[in-house]
PDB file of C-alpha atoms in Angstrom:
ATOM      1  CA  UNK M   1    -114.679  -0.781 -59.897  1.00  0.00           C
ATOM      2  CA  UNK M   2    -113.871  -3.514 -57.270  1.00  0.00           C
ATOM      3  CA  UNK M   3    -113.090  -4.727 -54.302  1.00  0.00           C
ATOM      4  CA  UNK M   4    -110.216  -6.529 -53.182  1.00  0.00           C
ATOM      5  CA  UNK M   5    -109.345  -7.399 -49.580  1.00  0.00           C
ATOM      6  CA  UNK M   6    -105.413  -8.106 -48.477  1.00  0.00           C
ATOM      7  CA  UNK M   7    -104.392  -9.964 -45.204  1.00  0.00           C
ATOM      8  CA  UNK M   8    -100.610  -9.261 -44.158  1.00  0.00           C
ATOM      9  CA  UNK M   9     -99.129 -12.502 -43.326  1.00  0.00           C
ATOM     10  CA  UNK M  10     -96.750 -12.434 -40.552  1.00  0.00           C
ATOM     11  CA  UNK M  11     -93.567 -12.934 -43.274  1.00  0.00           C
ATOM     12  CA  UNK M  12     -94.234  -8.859 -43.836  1.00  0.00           C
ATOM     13  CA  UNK M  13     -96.323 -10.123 -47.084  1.00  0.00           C
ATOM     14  CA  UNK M  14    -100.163  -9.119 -48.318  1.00  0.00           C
ATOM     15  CA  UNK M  15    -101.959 -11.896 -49.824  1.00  0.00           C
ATOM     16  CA  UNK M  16    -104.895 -10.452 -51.278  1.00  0.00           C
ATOM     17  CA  UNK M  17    -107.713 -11.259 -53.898  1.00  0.00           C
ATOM     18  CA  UNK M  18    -110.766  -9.876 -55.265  1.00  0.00           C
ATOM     19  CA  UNK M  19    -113.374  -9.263 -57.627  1.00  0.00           C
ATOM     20  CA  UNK M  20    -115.478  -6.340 -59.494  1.00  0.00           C
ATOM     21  CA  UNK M  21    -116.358  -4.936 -62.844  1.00  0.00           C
ATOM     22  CA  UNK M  22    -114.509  -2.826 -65.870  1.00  0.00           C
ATOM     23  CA  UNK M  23    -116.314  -1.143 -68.145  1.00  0.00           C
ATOM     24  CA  UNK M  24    -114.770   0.095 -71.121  1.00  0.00           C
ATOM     25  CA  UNK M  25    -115.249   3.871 -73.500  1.00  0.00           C
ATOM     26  CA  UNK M  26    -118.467   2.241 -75.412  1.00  0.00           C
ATOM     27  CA  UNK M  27    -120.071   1.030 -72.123  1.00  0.00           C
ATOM     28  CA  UNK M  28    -119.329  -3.047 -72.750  1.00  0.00           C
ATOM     29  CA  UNK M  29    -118.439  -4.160 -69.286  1.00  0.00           C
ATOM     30  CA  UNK M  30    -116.049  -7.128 -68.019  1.00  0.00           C
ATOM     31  CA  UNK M  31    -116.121  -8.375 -64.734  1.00  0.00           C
ATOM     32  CA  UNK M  32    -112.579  -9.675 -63.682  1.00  0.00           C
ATOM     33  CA  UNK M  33    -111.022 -11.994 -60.777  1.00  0.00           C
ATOM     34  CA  UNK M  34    -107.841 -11.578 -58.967  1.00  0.00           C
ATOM     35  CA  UNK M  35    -105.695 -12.897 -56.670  1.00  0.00           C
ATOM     36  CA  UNK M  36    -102.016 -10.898 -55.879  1.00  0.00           C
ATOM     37  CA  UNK M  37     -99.354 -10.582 -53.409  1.00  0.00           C
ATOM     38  CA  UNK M  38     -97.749  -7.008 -51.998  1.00  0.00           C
ATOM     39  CA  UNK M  39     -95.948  -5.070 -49.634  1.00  0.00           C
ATOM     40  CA  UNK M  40     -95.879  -1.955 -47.349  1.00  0.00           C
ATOM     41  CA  UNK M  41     -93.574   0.689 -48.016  1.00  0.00           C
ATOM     42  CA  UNK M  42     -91.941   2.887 -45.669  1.00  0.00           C
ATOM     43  CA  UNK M  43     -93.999   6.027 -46.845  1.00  0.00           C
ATOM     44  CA  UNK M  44     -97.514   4.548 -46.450  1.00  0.00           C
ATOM     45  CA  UNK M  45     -97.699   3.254 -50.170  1.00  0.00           C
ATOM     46  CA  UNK M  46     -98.441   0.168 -51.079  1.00  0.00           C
ATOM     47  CA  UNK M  47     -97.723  -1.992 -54.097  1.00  0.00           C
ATOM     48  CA  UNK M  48     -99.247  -5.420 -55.370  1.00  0.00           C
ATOM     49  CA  UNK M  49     -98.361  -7.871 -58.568  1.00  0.00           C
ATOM     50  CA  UNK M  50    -100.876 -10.730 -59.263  1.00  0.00           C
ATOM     51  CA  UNK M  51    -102.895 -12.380 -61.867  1.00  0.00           C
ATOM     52  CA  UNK M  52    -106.261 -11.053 -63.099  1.00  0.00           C
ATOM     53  CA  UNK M  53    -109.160 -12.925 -65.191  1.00  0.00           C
ATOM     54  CA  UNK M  54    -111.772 -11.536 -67.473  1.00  0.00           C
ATOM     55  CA  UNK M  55    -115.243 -12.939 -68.359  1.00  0.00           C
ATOM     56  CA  UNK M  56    -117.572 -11.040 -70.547  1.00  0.00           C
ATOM     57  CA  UNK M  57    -120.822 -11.395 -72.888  1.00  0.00           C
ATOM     58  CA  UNK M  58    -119.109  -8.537 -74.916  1.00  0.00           C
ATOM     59  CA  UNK M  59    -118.419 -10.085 -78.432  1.00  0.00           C
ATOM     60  CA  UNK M  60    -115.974  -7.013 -78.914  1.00  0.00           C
ATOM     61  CA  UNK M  61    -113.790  -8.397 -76.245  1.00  0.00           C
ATOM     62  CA  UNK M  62    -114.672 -11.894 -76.380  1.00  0.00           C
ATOM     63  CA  UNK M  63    -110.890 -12.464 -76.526  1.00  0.00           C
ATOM     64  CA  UNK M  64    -110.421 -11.128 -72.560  1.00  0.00           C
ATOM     65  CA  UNK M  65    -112.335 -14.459 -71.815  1.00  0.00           C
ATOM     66  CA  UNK M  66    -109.264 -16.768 -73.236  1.00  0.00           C
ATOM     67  CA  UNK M  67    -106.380 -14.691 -71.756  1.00  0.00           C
ATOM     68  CA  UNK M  68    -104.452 -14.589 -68.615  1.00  0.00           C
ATOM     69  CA  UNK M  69    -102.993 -11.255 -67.640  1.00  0.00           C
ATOM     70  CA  UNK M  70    -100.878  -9.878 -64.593  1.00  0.00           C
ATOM     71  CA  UNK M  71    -100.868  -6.392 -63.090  1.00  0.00           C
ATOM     72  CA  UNK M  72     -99.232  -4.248 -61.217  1.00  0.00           C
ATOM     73  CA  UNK M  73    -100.939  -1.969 -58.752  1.00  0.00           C
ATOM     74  CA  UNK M  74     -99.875   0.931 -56.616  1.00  0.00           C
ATOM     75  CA  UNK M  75    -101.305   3.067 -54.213  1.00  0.00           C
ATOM     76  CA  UNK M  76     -99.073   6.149 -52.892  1.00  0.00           C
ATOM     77  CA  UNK M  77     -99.981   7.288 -49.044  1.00  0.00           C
ATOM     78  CA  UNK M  78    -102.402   9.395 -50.451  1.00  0.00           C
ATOM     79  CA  UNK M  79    -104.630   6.738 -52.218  1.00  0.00           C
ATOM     80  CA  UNK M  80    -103.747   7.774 -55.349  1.00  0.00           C
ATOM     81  CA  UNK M  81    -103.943   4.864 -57.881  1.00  0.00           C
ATOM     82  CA  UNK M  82    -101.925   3.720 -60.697  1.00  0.00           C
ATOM     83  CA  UNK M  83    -103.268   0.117 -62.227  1.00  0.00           C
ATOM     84  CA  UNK M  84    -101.614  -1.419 -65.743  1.00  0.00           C
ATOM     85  CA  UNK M  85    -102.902  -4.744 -66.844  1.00  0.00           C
ATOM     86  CA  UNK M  86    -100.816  -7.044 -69.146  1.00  0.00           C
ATOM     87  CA  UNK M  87    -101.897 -10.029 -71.129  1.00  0.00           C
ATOM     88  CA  UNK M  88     -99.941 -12.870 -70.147  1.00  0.00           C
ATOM     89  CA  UNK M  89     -98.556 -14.386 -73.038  1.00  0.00           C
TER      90      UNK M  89
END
């Protein structure tokens, strides 16, 4: 759960960034950073790529607080979502 807020620059581009909180199957929670850049499509979809940053107390996934990752995010005209997160290696 988050919120992230885009402005669309007058080059046709959304600059956006944001912030919120993951938490995972066994109820350990992350909250997370990003920052990304996206575009309009013509059928009301949008679509953003960007950089995301984890920090957590969770000793489980104490690793998500040395990492990097990008994502891709998509949202069809509907507002269905579709969200994969990569570790940038």
């Amino acid at each position: 759960m988050g919120t992230y807020v885009s402005t669309l620059g007058s080059d046709g581009v959304l600059r956006g960034e944001g912030q919120g909180c993951t938490m995972f199957g066994d109820g350990e929670t992350a909250v997370w950073t990003g920052t990304g850049v996206g575009r309009l499509l013509n059928d009301g979809a949008t679509s953003f790529r960007g950089s995301i940053f984890y920090r957590t107390t969770s000793e489980k996934f104490s690793s998500l607080n040395k990492m990097a990752c990008v994502f891709e995010y998509d949202a069809d005209a509907s507002g269905k979502t579709e969200t994969t997160v990569f570790e940038w290696k």
